[in-house]
Amino acid sequence: MAEDFANLLAQGIEKRLLYAGKGDSPSYEDGTKLYFHFRTEICDEKNTVLDDSHKYNKPLEIILGKKFKLEVWETCLRSMRLNEVASFTVQKSHTSVYPVVSKTLREYYGEKKTHNHDEGKHCCGMMMAEHGVGFDDLNDLMKNPKQLKFTLELLKLEKPEDYEKDSWTLTDEEKLKKIPILKEQGNKFFSEKKYSEAADKYFEALGFLEHLVVKEKPGDPEWNNLEDMKVPFLLNYAQCKLFLKDYYPVIEHTSTVLKRDPVNVKAMFRRAKAHIGAWNPQEAREDFNKVMTLDPSLATAVQKEMNKLEELQKQKDIEDRNRLKGLFS
């Protein structure tokens, strides 16, 4: 423990143990999620309190190794045991970003600004330095940096394998591994006729694939492989939306498949049915005719849909004539 305190001190961080935690000396792997309360004081004669999460009864969480903006907090938390309470007096060199971090946290906790110079604007670091962050005490801290004391209480920890990770925290490798899991979950929901839940799973997988594909050069083998992986998810998502009678996403996603694979019969057939639902009769007929050309074995199924289309067309024509009669009666 003494060695840990000395290492922190060498970095400009003075630690004082207020309540000993439990467990062995901490050694947290990247990806560990820590839940903690914090209290921030200025090192002045009054020990002026800037922020205190206890006031909101809402602890913060941090995922180690994900480059939290206030890096010194991660350094401090890595030295703590579970349920430990400790104070860390930190040199000014570590706290220059605190006003910006505090602004974000106060907005998260619902505090109202004392000034709104930046409302509706995108503020970079230079803009904030010039116009402030909307809180008088933080604006003063930006202009006159001071030593800060952080009192931290480590409430809970979760290892990377023990919690469902938010998508933004996943590595590319983890996203690739999760895609077949999402497909299996989506298929299960689909078999249970839970089409909305199934669509959400397919859509999440598509989001991962889209994130991965933009990192590759178009036309390269890796890019082609990822684009091909998208096709079944696009088709499954479209089928769910078709059952939910949400026709425009069906047209959009099947059209994406057909750009990649112009003779994909499933995409063509589902788009044709969606065109009926969205009442684009001409486009529906064109797609149905292409389906019969590409796969004559589907002629019976296509003819059944065409009959429905013609019946709907008759009904629409009658409604239009009646509407016109009403205008001139």
Short mmCIF file of C-alpha atoms in Angstrom, two decimals:
data_model
loop_
_atom_site.label_atom_id
_atom_site.label_comp_id
_atom_site.label_asym_id
_atom_site.label_seq_id
_atom_site.Cartn_x
_atom_site.Cartn_y
_atom_site.Cartn_z
CA MET A 1 0.00 0.00 0.00
CA ALA A 2 2.83 2.41 0.90
CA GLU A 3 4.30 1.83 -2.57
CA ASP A 4 0.95 2.75 -4.18
CA PHE A 5 0.81 5.98 -2.17
CA ALA A 6 4.38 6.82 -3.20
CA ASN A 7 3.64 6.16 -6.88
CA LEU A 8 0.65 8.49 -6.74
CA LEU A 9 2.69 11.16 -4.95
CA ALA A 10 5.32 10.99 -7.69
CA GLN A 11 2.53 11.84 -10.17
CA GLY A 12 1.41 14.88 -8.17
CA ILE A 13 -1.43 13.10 -6.36
CA GLU A 14 -1.51 12.94 -2.55
CA LYS A 15 -3.76 10.16 -1.28
CA ARG A 16 -5.29 10.00 2.20
CA LEU A 17 -7.20 6.89 3.25
CA LEU A 18 -10.47 7.74 5.03
CA TYR A 19 -12.07 4.29 5.15
CA ALA A 20 -10.28 1.07 4.30
CA GLY A 21 -11.98 -1.05 1.68
CA LYS A 22 -12.02 -4.81 1.43
CA GLY A 23 -10.17 -7.31 -0.69
CA ASP A 24 -6.64 -7.61 -1.98
CA SER A 25 -4.55 -4.82 -3.41
CA PRO A 26 -6.43 -3.72 -6.52
CA SER A 27 -5.35 -4.70 -10.01
CA TYR A 28 -8.23 -3.89 -12.37
CA GLU A 29 -8.12 -4.94 -16.00
CA ASP A 30 -9.20 -2.57 -18.75
CA GLY A 31 -12.93 -2.81 -19.34
CA THR A 32 -13.77 -3.07 -15.62
CA LYS A 33 -16.75 -0.88 -14.74
CA LEU A 34 -16.50 1.07 -11.49
CA TYR A 35 -19.39 2.80 -9.71
CA PHE A 36 -18.40 5.62 -7.35
CA HIS A 37 -19.48 8.76 -5.53
CA PHE A 38 -17.31 11.87 -5.70
CA ARG A 39 -16.92 15.19 -3.93
CA THR A 40 -14.75 17.95 -5.39
CA GLU A 41 -13.29 20.75 -3.26
CA ILE A 42 -10.99 23.63 -4.08
CA CYS A 43 -7.86 23.62 -1.94
CA ASP A 44 -8.48 27.06 -0.46
CA GLU A 45 -9.07 28.35 3.07
CA LYS A 46 -12.77 27.49 2.93
CA ASN A 47 -12.37 24.10 1.20
CA THR A 48 -15.00 25.34 -1.25
CA VAL A 49 -17.16 22.49 -2.54
CA LEU A 50 -17.64 22.50 -6.31
CA ASP A 51 -19.54 19.26 -6.85
CA ASP A 52 -20.91 16.39 -4.78
CA SER A 53 -22.67 13.39 -6.34
CA HIS A 54 -24.17 12.44 -2.95
CA LYS A 55 -26.43 15.48 -3.31
CA TYR A 56 -28.20 13.75 -6.19
CA ASN A 57 -27.99 10.21 -4.76
CA LYS A 58 -26.76 9.14 -8.18
CA PRO A 59 -23.26 7.62 -8.41
CA LEU A 60 -21.13 7.85 -11.51
CA GLU A 61 -19.75 4.94 -13.49
CA ILE A 62 -16.50 4.72 -15.39
CA ILE A 63 -15.10 2.00 -17.64
CA LEU A 64 -11.36 1.67 -17.17
CA GLY A 65 -9.22 2.03 -20.27
CA LYS A 66 -11.83 4.00 -22.25
CA LYS A 67 -9.98 7.33 -21.94
CA PHE A 68 -12.28 9.18 -19.57
CA LYS A 69 -11.68 12.88 -20.08
CA LEU A 70 -10.54 13.46 -16.49
CA GLU A 71 -7.73 10.92 -16.54
CA VAL A 72 -6.69 11.56 -12.96
CA TRP A 73 -9.95 10.03 -11.69
CA GLU A 74 -9.09 6.74 -13.39
CA THR A 75 -5.61 6.87 -11.85
CA CYS A 76 -7.10 7.43 -8.40
CA LEU A 77 -9.81 4.79 -8.71
CA ARG A 78 -7.32 2.15 -9.85
CA SER A 79 -5.63 2.52 -6.44
CA MET A 80 -8.83 1.86 -4.45
CA ARG A 81 -10.36 -1.27 -2.97
CA LEU A 82 -14.09 -1.98 -3.03
CA ASN A 83 -16.00 0.20 -0.46
CA GLU A 84 -12.90 2.27 0.15
CA VAL A 85 -13.21 6.02 0.77
CA ALA A 86 -10.16 8.17 0.10
CA SER A 87 -9.27 11.76 -0.66
CA PHE A 88 -6.84 12.75 -3.40
CA THR A 89 -5.25 16.19 -3.43
CA VAL A 90 -4.25 16.78 -7.04
CA GLN A 91 -1.81 19.24 -8.61
CA LYS A 92 -3.13 21.84 -11.06
CA SER A 93 -1.46 20.07 -13.98
CA HIS A 94 -4.04 17.26 -13.68
CA THR A 95 -7.15 19.40 -13.25
CA SER A 96 -7.20 21.83 -16.19
CA VAL A 97 -10.09 19.94 -17.85
CA TYR A 98 -12.18 19.73 -14.68
CA PRO A 99 -14.42 22.74 -15.49
CA VAL A 100 -15.44 21.11 -18.79
CA VAL A 101 -16.02 17.72 -17.13
CA SER A 102 -17.95 19.35 -14.29
CA LYS A 103 -20.15 21.24 -16.78
CA THR A 104 -21.11 17.93 -18.42
CA LEU A 105 -21.78 16.29 -15.04
CA ARG A 106 -23.92 19.18 -13.81
CA GLU A 107 -26.00 19.03 -16.97
CA TYR A 108 -26.29 15.27 -16.46
CA TYR A 109 -27.57 15.88 -12.93
CA GLY A 110 -29.98 18.56 -14.18
CA GLU A 111 -28.41 21.70 -12.72
CA LYS A 112 -29.31 25.02 -14.33
CA LYS A 113 -26.57 27.25 -15.67
CA THR A 114 -25.94 30.70 -14.22
CA HIS A 115 -25.23 31.93 -17.78
CA ASN A 116 -26.24 30.55 -21.19
CA HIS A 117 -23.70 32.10 -23.56
CA ASP A 118 -23.10 28.74 -25.23
CA GLU A 119 -26.73 27.67 -25.52
CA GLY A 120 -27.49 26.31 -28.98
CA LYS A 121 -23.87 26.52 -30.04
CA HIS A 122 -21.14 23.98 -30.48
CA CYS A 123 -18.34 25.01 -28.12
CA CYS A 124 -14.78 23.88 -28.65
CA GLY A 125 -12.07 24.40 -26.02
CA MET A 126 -11.16 27.86 -27.32
CA MET A 127 -14.80 28.97 -27.33
CA MET A 128 -15.24 27.75 -23.74
CA ALA A 129 -12.12 29.56 -22.63
CA GLU A 130 -13.45 32.78 -24.15
CA HIS A 131 -17.17 32.54 -23.26
CA GLY A 132 -17.12 30.20 -20.29
CA VAL A 133 -19.08 27.04 -19.54
CA GLY A 134 -22.23 28.61 -18.12
CA PHE A 135 -21.35 28.32 -14.40
CA ASP A 136 -19.63 31.19 -12.59
CA ASP A 137 -17.52 29.04 -10.26
CA LEU A 138 -16.27 26.89 -13.14
CA ASN A 139 -15.53 29.95 -15.28
CA ASP A 140 -13.38 31.30 -12.44
CA LEU A 141 -11.59 27.95 -12.17
CA MET A 142 -10.84 28.02 -15.89
CA LYS A 143 -9.28 31.47 -15.56
CA ASN A 144 -7.48 30.72 -12.27
CA PRO A 145 -6.64 26.98 -12.06
CA LYS A 146 -6.25 25.65 -8.53
CA GLN A 147 -5.35 22.48 -6.72
CA LEU A 148 -8.40 20.28 -6.22
CA LYS A 149 -9.24 17.60 -3.68
CA PHE A 150 -11.37 14.67 -4.82
CA THR A 151 -13.01 12.50 -2.19
CA LEU A 152 -13.98 9.23 -3.85
CA GLU A 153 -16.02 6.29 -2.57
CA LEU A 154 -15.82 3.08 -4.61
CA LEU A 155 -19.27 1.49 -4.33
CA LYS A 156 -19.28 -1.38 -6.81
CA LEU A 157 -17.22 -2.97 -9.54
CA GLU A 158 -18.07 -5.25 -12.45
CA LYS A 159 -15.59 -7.25 -14.46
CA PRO A 160 -15.82 -6.97 -18.27
CA GLU A 161 -17.51 -10.36 -18.57
CA ASP A 162 -20.10 -9.54 -15.89
CA TYR A 163 -22.07 -6.77 -17.57
CA GLU A 164 -23.73 -6.03 -20.91
CA LYS A 165 -21.45 -3.60 -22.66
CA ASP A 166 -22.77 -0.52 -24.40
CA SER A 167 -22.04 -0.68 -28.11
CA TRP A 168 -19.67 2.31 -28.01
CA THR A 169 -17.39 0.47 -25.55
CA LEU A 170 -16.95 -2.63 -27.74
CA THR A 171 -13.79 -3.24 -29.71
CA ASP A 172 -14.05 -4.23 -33.38
CA GLU A 173 -13.26 -7.83 -32.44
CA GLU A 174 -16.00 -7.84 -29.80
CA LYS A 175 -18.51 -6.44 -32.31
CA LEU A 176 -17.68 -9.20 -34.79
CA LYS A 177 -18.18 -11.83 -32.08
CA LYS A 178 -21.52 -10.33 -31.05
CA ILE A 179 -23.03 -10.28 -34.56
CA PRO A 180 -23.92 -14.03 -34.73
CA ILE A 181 -25.30 -13.78 -31.17
CA LEU A 182 -27.59 -10.94 -32.25
CA LYS A 183 -28.68 -12.98 -35.26
CA GLU A 184 -29.57 -15.93 -33.04
CA GLN A 185 -31.50 -13.65 -30.66
CA GLY A 186 -33.32 -12.03 -33.57
CA ASN A 187 -34.24 -15.40 -35.06
CA LYS A 188 -35.63 -16.56 -31.71
CA PHE A 189 -37.82 -13.47 -31.43
CA PHE A 190 -38.91 -13.95 -35.05
CA SER A 191 -39.91 -17.58 -34.44
CA GLU A 192 -42.01 -16.32 -31.51
CA LYS A 193 -43.65 -13.74 -33.79
CA LYS A 194 -42.09 -10.91 -31.76
CA TYR A 195 -41.25 -8.97 -34.89
CA SER A 196 -40.46 -5.63 -33.27
CA GLU A 197 -37.93 -7.21 -30.89
CA ALA A 198 -36.43 -9.27 -33.72
CA ALA A 199 -36.08 -6.15 -35.89
CA ASP A 200 -34.20 -4.40 -33.06
CA LYS A 201 -31.65 -7.24 -32.88
CA TYR A 202 -31.12 -7.32 -36.65
CA PHE A 203 -30.79 -3.54 -36.72
CA GLU A 204 -28.19 -3.60 -33.92
CA ALA A 205 -26.14 -6.13 -35.88
CA LEU A 206 -26.39 -3.93 -38.99
CA GLY A 207 -25.09 -1.02 -36.94
CA PHE A 208 -22.02 -3.02 -35.94
CA LEU A 209 -21.40 -4.10 -39.53
CA GLU A 210 -21.79 -0.53 -40.78
CA HIS A 211 -19.27 0.67 -38.21
CA LEU A 212 -16.80 -2.00 -39.30
CA VAL A 213 -17.25 -1.58 -43.06
CA VAL A 214 -16.45 2.15 -43.07
CA LYS A 215 -12.97 1.30 -41.80
CA GLU A 216 -12.22 -0.79 -44.90
CA LYS A 217 -11.35 0.31 -48.42
CA PRO A 218 -14.26 -0.25 -50.83
CA GLY A 219 -13.59 -3.22 -53.08
CA ASP A 220 -11.05 -4.86 -50.79
CA PRO A 221 -11.77 -8.46 -49.67
CA GLU A 222 -12.52 -7.35 -46.08
CA TRP A 223 -14.97 -4.71 -47.34
CA ASN A 224 -16.71 -7.22 -49.64
CA ASN A 225 -16.98 -9.77 -46.85
CA LEU A 226 -18.62 -7.28 -44.49
CA GLU A 227 -20.99 -6.05 -47.20
CA ASP A 228 -22.03 -9.65 -47.89
CA MET A 229 -22.59 -10.20 -44.15
CA LYS A 230 -25.08 -7.33 -44.15
CA VAL A 231 -27.41 -8.96 -46.70
CA PRO A 232 -29.19 -11.55 -44.48
CA PHE A 233 -29.68 -8.97 -41.74
CA LEU A 234 -31.14 -6.48 -44.23
CA LEU A 235 -33.52 -9.15 -45.53
CA ASN A 236 -34.54 -10.30 -42.04
CA TYR A 237 -35.07 -6.73 -40.89
CA ALA A 238 -37.17 -6.04 -43.98
CA GLN A 239 -39.32 -9.12 -43.34
CA CYS A 240 -39.99 -7.98 -39.76
CA LYS A 241 -40.99 -4.53 -40.95
CA LEU A 242 -43.23 -6.10 -43.59
CA PHE A 243 -45.11 -8.03 -40.90
CA LEU A 244 -45.35 -4.81 -38.87
CA LYS A 245 -46.78 -3.00 -41.93
CA ASP A 246 -43.97 -0.45 -41.79
CA TYR A 247 -43.43 -0.41 -45.54
CA TYR A 248 -40.94 2.36 -46.26
CA PRO A 249 -38.03 0.78 -44.30
CA VAL A 250 -38.74 -2.44 -46.24
CA ILE A 251 -38.38 -0.61 -49.56
CA GLU A 252 -35.22 1.14 -48.35
CA HIS A 253 -33.43 -1.95 -47.03
CA THR A 254 -34.41 -4.31 -49.83
CA SER A 255 -33.24 -1.69 -52.33
CA THR A 256 -29.88 -1.69 -50.52
CA VAL A 257 -29.68 -5.46 -51.01
CA LEU A 258 -30.57 -5.14 -54.70
CA LYS A 259 -27.81 -2.62 -55.27
CA ARG A 260 -25.41 -5.23 -53.95
CA ASP A 261 -27.15 -8.21 -55.57
CA PRO A 262 -29.54 -7.17 -58.39
CA VAL A 263 -30.95 -10.70 -58.79
CA ASN A 264 -31.78 -11.33 -55.13
CA VAL A 265 -35.29 -12.77 -55.42
CA LYS A 266 -36.13 -12.47 -51.70
CA ALA A 267 -35.32 -8.76 -51.73
CA MET A 268 -37.30 -8.22 -54.95
CA PHE A 269 -40.36 -10.10 -53.67
CA ARG A 270 -40.40 -8.32 -50.30
CA ARG A 271 -39.94 -4.94 -51.94
CA ALA A 272 -42.84 -5.68 -54.30
CA LYS A 273 -45.11 -6.49 -51.35
CA ALA A 274 -43.98 -3.33 -49.55
CA HIS A 275 -44.77 -1.28 -52.67
CA ILE A 276 -48.35 -2.57 -52.44
CA GLY A 277 -48.54 -1.55 -48.78
CA ALA A 278 -47.12 1.91 -49.56
CA TRP A 279 -49.42 2.00 -52.60
CA ASN A 280 -46.86 2.25 -55.37
CA PRO A 281 -48.75 -0.11 -57.73
CA GLN A 282 -46.60 0.44 -60.80
CA GLU A 283 -43.36 -0.29 -58.88
CA ALA A 284 -45.01 -3.36 -57.34
CA ARG A 285 -45.95 -4.77 -60.76
CA GLU A 286 -42.44 -4.18 -62.08
CA ASP A 287 -40.86 -6.02 -59.14
CA PHE A 288 -43.32 -8.93 -59.32
CA ASN A 289 -42.63 -9.37 -63.05
CA LYS A 290 -38.88 -9.44 -62.35
CA VAL A 291 -39.43 -12.07 -59.64
CA MET A 292 -41.26 -14.36 -62.08
CA THR A 293 -38.47 -13.91 -64.62
CA LEU A 294 -35.74 -14.67 -62.08
CA ASP A 295 -37.52 -17.61 -60.43
CA PRO A 296 -40.46 -19.14 -62.38
CA SER A 297 -41.13 -21.51 -59.48
CA LEU A 298 -42.58 -18.51 -57.61
CA ALA A 299 -45.17 -17.84 -60.33
CA THR A 300 -48.08 -19.08 -58.20
CA ALA A 301 -47.10 -16.95 -55.20
CA VAL A 302 -46.55 -13.91 -57.42
CA GLN A 303 -49.87 -14.39 -59.19
CA LYS A 304 -51.63 -14.51 -55.82
CA GLU A 305 -50.05 -11.15 -54.88
CA MET A 306 -50.86 -9.69 -58.31
CA ASN A 307 -54.51 -10.68 -57.86
CA LYS A 308 -54.54 -8.87 -54.53
CA LEU A 309 -53.00 -5.85 -56.23
CA GLU A 310 -55.63 -5.80 -58.96
CA GLU A 311 -58.44 -6.12 -56.41
CA LEU A 312 -57.00 -3.22 -54.42
CA GLN A 313 -56.66 -1.21 -57.63
CA LYS A 314 -60.38 -1.73 -58.36
CA GLN A 315 -61.30 -0.61 -54.85
CA LYS A 316 -59.10 2.48 -55.17
CA ASP A 317 -60.67 3.33 -58.53
CA ILE A 318 -64.17 3.07 -57.05
CA GLU A 319 -63.15 5.28 -54.10
CA ASP A 320 -61.65 7.86 -56.47
CA ARG A 321 -64.81 7.94 -58.62
CA ASN A 322 -67.03 8.36 -55.58
CA ARG A 323 -64.78 11.14 -54.34
CA LEU A 324 -65.05 12.94 -57.68
CA LYS A 325 -68.85 12.55 -57.68
CA GLY A 326 -68.95 14.19 -54.29
CA LEU A 327 -67.05 17.18 -55.61
CA PHE A 328 -69.62 17.87 -58.35
CA SER A 329 -72.86 16.89 -56.58
#
